[in-house]
Each structure stands twice: as C-alpha cells, then as structure tokens.
Short mmCIF file of C-alpha atoms in Angstrom, two decimals:
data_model
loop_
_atom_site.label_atom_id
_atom_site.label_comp_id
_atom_site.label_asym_id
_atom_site.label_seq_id
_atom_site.Cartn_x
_atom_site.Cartn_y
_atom_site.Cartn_z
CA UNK D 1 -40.36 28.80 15.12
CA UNK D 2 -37.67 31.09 15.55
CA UNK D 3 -34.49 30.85 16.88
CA UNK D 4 -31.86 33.57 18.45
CA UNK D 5 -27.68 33.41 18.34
CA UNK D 6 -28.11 34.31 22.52
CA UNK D 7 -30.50 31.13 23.16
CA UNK D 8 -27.65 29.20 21.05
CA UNK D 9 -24.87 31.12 22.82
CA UNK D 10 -26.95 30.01 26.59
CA UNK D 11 -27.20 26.39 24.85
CA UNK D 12 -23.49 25.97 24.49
CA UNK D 13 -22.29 27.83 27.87
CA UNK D 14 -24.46 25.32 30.01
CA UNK D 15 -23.23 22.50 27.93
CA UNK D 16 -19.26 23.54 28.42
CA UNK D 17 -19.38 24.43 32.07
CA UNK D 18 -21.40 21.72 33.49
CA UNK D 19 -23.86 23.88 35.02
CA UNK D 20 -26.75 26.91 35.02
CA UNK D 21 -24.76 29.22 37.95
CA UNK D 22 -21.28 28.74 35.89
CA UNK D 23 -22.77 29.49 32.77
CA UNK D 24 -24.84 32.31 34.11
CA UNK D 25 -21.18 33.62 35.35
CA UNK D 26 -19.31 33.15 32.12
CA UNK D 27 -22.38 35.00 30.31
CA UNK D 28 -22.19 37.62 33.02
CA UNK D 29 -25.97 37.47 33.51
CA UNK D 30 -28.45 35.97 36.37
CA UNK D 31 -29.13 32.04 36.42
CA UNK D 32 -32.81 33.16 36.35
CA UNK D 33 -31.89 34.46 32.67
CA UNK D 34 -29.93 31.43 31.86
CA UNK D 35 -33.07 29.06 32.73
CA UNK D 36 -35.42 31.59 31.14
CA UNK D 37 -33.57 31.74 27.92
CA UNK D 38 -33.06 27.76 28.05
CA UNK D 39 -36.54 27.20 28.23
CA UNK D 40 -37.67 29.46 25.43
CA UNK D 41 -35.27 27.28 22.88
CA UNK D 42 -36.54 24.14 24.40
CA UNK D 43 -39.95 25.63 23.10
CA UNK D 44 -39.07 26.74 19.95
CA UNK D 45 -37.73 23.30 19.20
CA UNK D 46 -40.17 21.15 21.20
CA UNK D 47 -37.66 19.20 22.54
CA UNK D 48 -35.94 18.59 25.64
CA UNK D 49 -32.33 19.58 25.50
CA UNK D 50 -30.54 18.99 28.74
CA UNK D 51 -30.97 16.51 31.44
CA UNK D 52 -30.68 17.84 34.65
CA UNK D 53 -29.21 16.15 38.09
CA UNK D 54 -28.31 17.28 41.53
CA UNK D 55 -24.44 17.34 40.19
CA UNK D 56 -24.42 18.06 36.20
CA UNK D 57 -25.94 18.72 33.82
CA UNK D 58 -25.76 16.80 30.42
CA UNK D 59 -27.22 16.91 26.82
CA UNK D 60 -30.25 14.56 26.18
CA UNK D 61 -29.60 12.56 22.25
CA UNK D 62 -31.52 15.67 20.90
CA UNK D 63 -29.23 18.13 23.00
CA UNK D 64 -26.16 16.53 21.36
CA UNK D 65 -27.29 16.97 17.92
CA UNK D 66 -28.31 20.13 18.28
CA UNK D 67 -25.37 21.14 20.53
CA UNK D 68 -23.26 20.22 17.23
CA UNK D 69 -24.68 22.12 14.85
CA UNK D 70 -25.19 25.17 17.56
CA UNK D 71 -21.15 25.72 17.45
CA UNK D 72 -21.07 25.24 13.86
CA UNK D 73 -24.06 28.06 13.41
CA UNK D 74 -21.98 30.29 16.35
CA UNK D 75 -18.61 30.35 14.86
CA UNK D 76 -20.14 31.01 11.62
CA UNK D 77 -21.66 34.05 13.05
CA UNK D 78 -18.42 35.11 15.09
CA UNK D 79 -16.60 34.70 11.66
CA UNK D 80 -19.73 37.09 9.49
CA UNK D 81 -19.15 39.51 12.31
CA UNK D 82 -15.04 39.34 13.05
CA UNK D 83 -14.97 39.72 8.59
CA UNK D 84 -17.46 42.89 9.10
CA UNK D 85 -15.59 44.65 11.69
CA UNK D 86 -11.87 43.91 11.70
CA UNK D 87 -10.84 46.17 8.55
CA UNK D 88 -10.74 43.36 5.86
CA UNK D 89 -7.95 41.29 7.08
CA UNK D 90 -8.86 39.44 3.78
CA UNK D 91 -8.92 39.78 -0.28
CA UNK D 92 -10.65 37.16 -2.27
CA UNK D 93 -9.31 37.45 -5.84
CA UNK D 94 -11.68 35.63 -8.34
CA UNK D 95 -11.59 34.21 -11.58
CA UNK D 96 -13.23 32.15 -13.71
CA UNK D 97 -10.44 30.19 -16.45
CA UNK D 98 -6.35 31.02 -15.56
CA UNK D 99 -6.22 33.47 -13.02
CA UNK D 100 -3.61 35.49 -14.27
CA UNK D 101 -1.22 32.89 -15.84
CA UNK D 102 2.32 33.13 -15.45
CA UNK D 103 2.33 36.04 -12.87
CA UNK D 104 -0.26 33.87 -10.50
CA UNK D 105 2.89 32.34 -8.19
CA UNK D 106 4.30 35.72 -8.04
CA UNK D 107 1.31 37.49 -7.27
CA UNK D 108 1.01 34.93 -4.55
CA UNK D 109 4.41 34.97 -3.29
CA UNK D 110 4.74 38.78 -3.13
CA UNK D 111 1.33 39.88 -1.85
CA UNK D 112 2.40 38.61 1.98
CA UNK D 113 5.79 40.30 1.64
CA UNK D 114 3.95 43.78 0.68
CA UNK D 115 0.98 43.45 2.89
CA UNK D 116 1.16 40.57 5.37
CA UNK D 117 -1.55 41.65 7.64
CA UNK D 118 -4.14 40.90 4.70
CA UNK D 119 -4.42 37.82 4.15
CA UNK D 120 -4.97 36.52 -0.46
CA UNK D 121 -7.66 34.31 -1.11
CA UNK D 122 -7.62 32.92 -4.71
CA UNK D 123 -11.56 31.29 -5.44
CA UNK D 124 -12.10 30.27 -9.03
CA UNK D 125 -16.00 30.35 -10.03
CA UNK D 126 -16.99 30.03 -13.36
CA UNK D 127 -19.02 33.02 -14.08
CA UNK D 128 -18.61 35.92 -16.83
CA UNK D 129 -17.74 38.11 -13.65
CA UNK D 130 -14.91 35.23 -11.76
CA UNK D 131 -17.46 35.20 -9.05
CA UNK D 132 -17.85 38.89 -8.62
CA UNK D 133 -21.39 38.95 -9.22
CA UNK D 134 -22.30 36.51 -6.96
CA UNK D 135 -20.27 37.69 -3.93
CA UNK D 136 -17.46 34.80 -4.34
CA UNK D 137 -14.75 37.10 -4.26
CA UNK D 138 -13.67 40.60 -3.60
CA UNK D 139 -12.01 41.71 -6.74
CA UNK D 140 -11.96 39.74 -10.06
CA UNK D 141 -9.28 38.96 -12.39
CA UNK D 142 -11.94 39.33 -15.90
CA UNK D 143 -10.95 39.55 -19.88
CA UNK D 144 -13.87 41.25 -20.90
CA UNK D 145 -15.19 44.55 -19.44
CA UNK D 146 -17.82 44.38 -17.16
CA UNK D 147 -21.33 46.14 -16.79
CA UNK D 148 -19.87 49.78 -15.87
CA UNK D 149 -23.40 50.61 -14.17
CA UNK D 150 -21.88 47.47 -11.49
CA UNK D 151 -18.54 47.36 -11.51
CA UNK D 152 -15.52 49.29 -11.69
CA UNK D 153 -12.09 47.94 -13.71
CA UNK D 154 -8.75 48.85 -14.34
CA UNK D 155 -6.67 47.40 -17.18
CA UNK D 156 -3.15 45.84 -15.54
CA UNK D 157 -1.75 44.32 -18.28
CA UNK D 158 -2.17 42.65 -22.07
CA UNK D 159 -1.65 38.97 -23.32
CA UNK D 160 -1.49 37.22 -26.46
CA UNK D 161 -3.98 35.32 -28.17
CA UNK D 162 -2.78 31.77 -28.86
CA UNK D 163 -4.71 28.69 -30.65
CA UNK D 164 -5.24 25.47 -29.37
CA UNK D 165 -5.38 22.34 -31.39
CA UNK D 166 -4.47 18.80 -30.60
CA UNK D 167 -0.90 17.73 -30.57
CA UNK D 168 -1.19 15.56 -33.79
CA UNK D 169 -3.01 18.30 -35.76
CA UNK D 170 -0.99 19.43 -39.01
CA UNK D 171 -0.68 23.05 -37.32
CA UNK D 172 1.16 22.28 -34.72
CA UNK D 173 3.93 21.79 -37.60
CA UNK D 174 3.92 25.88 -37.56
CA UNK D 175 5.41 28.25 -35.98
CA UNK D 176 2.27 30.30 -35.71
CA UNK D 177 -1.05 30.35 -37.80
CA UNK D 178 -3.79 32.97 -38.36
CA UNK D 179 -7.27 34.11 -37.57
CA UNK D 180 -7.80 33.79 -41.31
CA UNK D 181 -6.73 29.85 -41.00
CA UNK D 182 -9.17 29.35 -38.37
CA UNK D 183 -12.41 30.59 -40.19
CA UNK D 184 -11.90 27.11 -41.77
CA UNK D 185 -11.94 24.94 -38.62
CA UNK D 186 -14.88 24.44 -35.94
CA UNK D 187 -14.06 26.63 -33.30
CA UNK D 188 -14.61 25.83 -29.71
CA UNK D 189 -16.13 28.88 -27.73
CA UNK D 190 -17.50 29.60 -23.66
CA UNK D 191 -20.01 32.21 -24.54
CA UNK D 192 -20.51 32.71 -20.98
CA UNK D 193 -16.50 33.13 -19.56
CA UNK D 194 -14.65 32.86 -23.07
CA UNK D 195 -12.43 35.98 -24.64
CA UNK D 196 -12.93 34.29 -28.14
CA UNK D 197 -16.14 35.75 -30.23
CA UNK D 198 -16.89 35.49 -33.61
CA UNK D 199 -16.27 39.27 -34.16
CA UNK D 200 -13.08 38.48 -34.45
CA UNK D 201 -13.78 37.48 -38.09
CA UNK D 202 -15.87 39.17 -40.66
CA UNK D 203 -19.32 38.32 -41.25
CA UNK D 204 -18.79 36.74 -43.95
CA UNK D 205 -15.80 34.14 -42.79
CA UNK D 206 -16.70 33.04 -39.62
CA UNK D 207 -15.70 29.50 -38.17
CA UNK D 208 -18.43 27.10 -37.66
CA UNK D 209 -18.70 26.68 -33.21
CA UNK D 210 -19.38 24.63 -30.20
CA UNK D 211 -20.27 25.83 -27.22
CA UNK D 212 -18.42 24.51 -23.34
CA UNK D 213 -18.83 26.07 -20.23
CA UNK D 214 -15.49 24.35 -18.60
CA UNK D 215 -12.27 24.54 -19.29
CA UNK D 216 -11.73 20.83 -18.70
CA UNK D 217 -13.93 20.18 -21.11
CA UNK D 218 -12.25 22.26 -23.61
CA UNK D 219 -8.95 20.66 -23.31
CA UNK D 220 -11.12 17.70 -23.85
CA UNK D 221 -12.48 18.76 -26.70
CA UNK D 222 -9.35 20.28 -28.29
CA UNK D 223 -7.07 17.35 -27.77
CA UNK D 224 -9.81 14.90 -29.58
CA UNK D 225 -8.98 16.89 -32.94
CA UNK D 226 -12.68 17.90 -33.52
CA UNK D 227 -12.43 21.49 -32.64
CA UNK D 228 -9.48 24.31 -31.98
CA UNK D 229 -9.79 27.00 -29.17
CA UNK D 230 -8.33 30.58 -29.24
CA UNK D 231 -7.50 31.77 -25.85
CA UNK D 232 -5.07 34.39 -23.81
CA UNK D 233 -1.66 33.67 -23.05
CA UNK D 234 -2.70 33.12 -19.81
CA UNK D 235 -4.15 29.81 -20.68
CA UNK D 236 -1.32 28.26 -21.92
CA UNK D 237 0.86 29.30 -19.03
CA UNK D 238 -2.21 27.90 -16.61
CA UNK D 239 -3.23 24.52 -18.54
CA UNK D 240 -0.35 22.48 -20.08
CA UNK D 241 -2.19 19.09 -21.07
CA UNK D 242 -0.72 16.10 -23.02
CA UNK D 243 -2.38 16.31 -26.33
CA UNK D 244 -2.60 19.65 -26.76
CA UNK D 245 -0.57 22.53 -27.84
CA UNK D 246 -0.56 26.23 -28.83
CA UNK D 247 0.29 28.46 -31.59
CA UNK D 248 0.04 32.13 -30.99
CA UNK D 249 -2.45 33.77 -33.40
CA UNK D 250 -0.20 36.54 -35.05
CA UNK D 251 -2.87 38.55 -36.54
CA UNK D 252 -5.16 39.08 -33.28
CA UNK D 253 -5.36 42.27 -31.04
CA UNK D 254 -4.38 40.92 -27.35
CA UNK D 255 -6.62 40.17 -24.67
CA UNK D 256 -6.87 43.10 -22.51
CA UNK D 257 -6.47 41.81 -18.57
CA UNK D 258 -8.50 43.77 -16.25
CA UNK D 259 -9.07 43.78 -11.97
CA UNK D 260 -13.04 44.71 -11.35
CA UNK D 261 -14.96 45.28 -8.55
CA UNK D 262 -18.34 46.39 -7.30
CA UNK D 263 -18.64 50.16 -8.05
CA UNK D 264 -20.65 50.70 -4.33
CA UNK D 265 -18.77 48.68 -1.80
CA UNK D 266 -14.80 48.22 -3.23
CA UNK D 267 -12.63 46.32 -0.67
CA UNK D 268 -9.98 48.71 0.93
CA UNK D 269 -7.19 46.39 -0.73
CA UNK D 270 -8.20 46.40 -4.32
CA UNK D 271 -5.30 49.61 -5.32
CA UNK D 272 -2.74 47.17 -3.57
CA UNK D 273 -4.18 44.17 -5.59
CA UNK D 274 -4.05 46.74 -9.03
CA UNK D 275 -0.75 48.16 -7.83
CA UNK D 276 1.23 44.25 -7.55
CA UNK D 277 -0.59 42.72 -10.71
CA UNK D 278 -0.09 46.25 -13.10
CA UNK D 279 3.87 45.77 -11.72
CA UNK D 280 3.88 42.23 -12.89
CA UNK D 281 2.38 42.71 -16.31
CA UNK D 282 4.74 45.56 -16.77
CA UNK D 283 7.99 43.52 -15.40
CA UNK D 284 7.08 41.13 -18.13
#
C-alpha cells in the first residue's frame, strides 16, 4: 500500500469544502482529477472514505478517522518543508545536564533582542553529544570534546569544578575540600554525559564509583550520603536541591564549556549562538 501527501491533500479539500467541483477549484485542478485521485486512496486503504449525496458530501466513520490523522500527517509535512526552505527561522540549542548554568536566563533573554527573527529552542536529551548526534538539536552546549571527524566546537567559556555531598555530611563544615579527599569516598559518575573521570586521580588513588545516567538520580544518590559527585559550576547554579550542597574542588583544572555542531551541515546561526554565550562567559 502506498500512500501520497496529494491523495491526502484531495482527502482534506473535499472534506472542508463540501464538495468535488469546490475542491477541484481550491486545488486548481479538474473534478475528473479530484475523483481520480479520491479513488486511488480509497484503494490503497480499502475503504470507503466519503459518502456521497445529491447536496454534500460527508466522511463515512472510516473517513473521519482518517480525515484526523490526514491533517496531522499534512501539517507535519508543511512544517518539514516551511523548516527546509525558510532560512532557519529556528536554533535548537541542546544539552544533556545544566545547559549553561547561570548564563542560561540571559542567554535566553538576550538572544530575541540580538536576533528576533530566529526563533531559541532549548531541548535537553541525555546523550554524550546534548542531542547532537541524534538530530535533537542544532548546536550543543557539551563539556567534553566531541568526535572531531563529526563535529566541530568552539570553547566559550570555563567553570569550576565543585563537589557534591549531602547536606549533613562532615564536609559541608568546609570551606572547600580536595580531589585528594575524595579518592577516599565512593564517587558517583555518568560515564555516558558526566565531566568527572577517574583520570582525575592517579592510578594508584582512585575513588571507588557508581555509575547513573540521570541527573535526578544523582541528586538522589548524593543527598542519601552514600556517594559524592564532582561536577561544573554549572550544576550548582542549575540544580539547587534540599539535602545537598557543594564545595568547590580547589585543586581541579575547570571544565572547559564548549558549543558543537555537525562539521557537514552547521546551522547559519551557530557564530551568533558562539558570539552571545563566549560574551557571557567573558562578562562573568
């Protein structure tokens, strides 16, 4: 069976103006073409669509149905096609854990004042890539470099590591505490999205782990007391929770924050998108 956007289109037209010689007028081709086309979807579908009187014409049970999802499948298309061809009236920034923390409300307050005839999209997807990879979004907001052979990135700006314990724990006492500290404790990691590794440490005094994939569950896990996270700046600014705090982690090299995108295909607004956040990190 196969189906065609024009048999849809045909579908719809008859349905909205009440009759085969309007529709064939709004369509601007002959009624003959409008019955012709009609009857081929009837086919494909095996079903009878419209009901047919001297006066009107109306949708059978089965017409209505499909007349429903019909306009859903059209508008779809008109939306794939108006995206294609209307000079990317849209940027879809992804990112998989805190955006980009403190300078997320400004980046979203500004971008319309700079370039209000593209409209910002934020999409969070939980990927290594913040949804780059699997066509979420248009440019990412990522803390680890990406495959060069894919993607090209930019470094806009740096943040802080900080370490996350529970609110009770007998760290949150200090002032600040340090990677050395945290070989000692069972680390909480996201191999998949995380900035924390273990080669952070030496080899020979690394934490023991646990693995998430969610930075709910992280907070979870961090304000139960069983584990502590290290994570950028960016996550404490993003995800204040009762029963947890954070203590910046004073002998760690920052968290480099970079904007990729696909090396190929880049959307036209990515150097306004590096141009606002690189002025935001740098205003900070």
């Amino acid at each position: 069976m196969e189906l065609e956007l024009r048999q849809l289109r045909v579908l719809v037209a008859i349905a909205d103006a009440g009759s085969f010689t309007d529709a064939a007028i709004e369509l601007g081709v002959s009624q003959a073409a409008v019955s012709r086309t009609l009857a081929a979807l009837e086919r494909a579908l095996d079903a009878r669509l419209l009901r047919r009187t001297s006066r009107r014409v109306t949708p059978t049970a089965t017409g209505t149905r499909v007349l429903a999802r019909a306009r859903r499948l059209l508008a779809d298309a008109d939306d794939l096609v108006r995206e294609a061809t209307t000079g990317h009236t849209r940027l879809r920034v992804g990112y998989a854990w805190a955006a980009l923390g403190r300078h997320t409300v400004p980046f979203q307050r500004e971008w319309p004042r700079r370039w209000p005839h593209i409209d910002l999209q934020l999409v969070r997807t939980n990927s290594a890539t913040g949804g780059l990879a699997e066509g979420a979004c248009d440019v990412a907001v990522v803390r680890t470099a990406p495959d060069p052979r894919r993607f090209e990135d930019v470094v806009v700006g740096l943040e802080r590591r900080y370490c996350a314990m529970a609110s009770d724990d007998p760290w949150a006492r200090r002032r600040s505490v340090r990677l050395a500290d945290i070989a000692g404790r069972t680390l909480l990691i996201d191999p998949r999205t995380g900035t924390t590794t273990l080669d952070l440490w030496p080899p020979e005094a690394r934490p023991a782990t646990e693995q998430t994939t969610d930075i709910d569950d992280w907070l979870t896990a961090v304000a139960s007391g069983r584990c502590v996270g290290v994570t950028a700046r960016s996550t404490v600014e993003q995800y204040r929770r009762p029963g947890v705090v954070y203590r910046p982690v004073r002998d760690a090299a920052p968290i480099a924050v970079r904007l990729a995108w696909w090396r190929d295909d880049p959307h036209p607004a990515v150097p306004h998108a590096v141009e606002l956040v690189t002025d935001l990190y740098r205003t900070a």
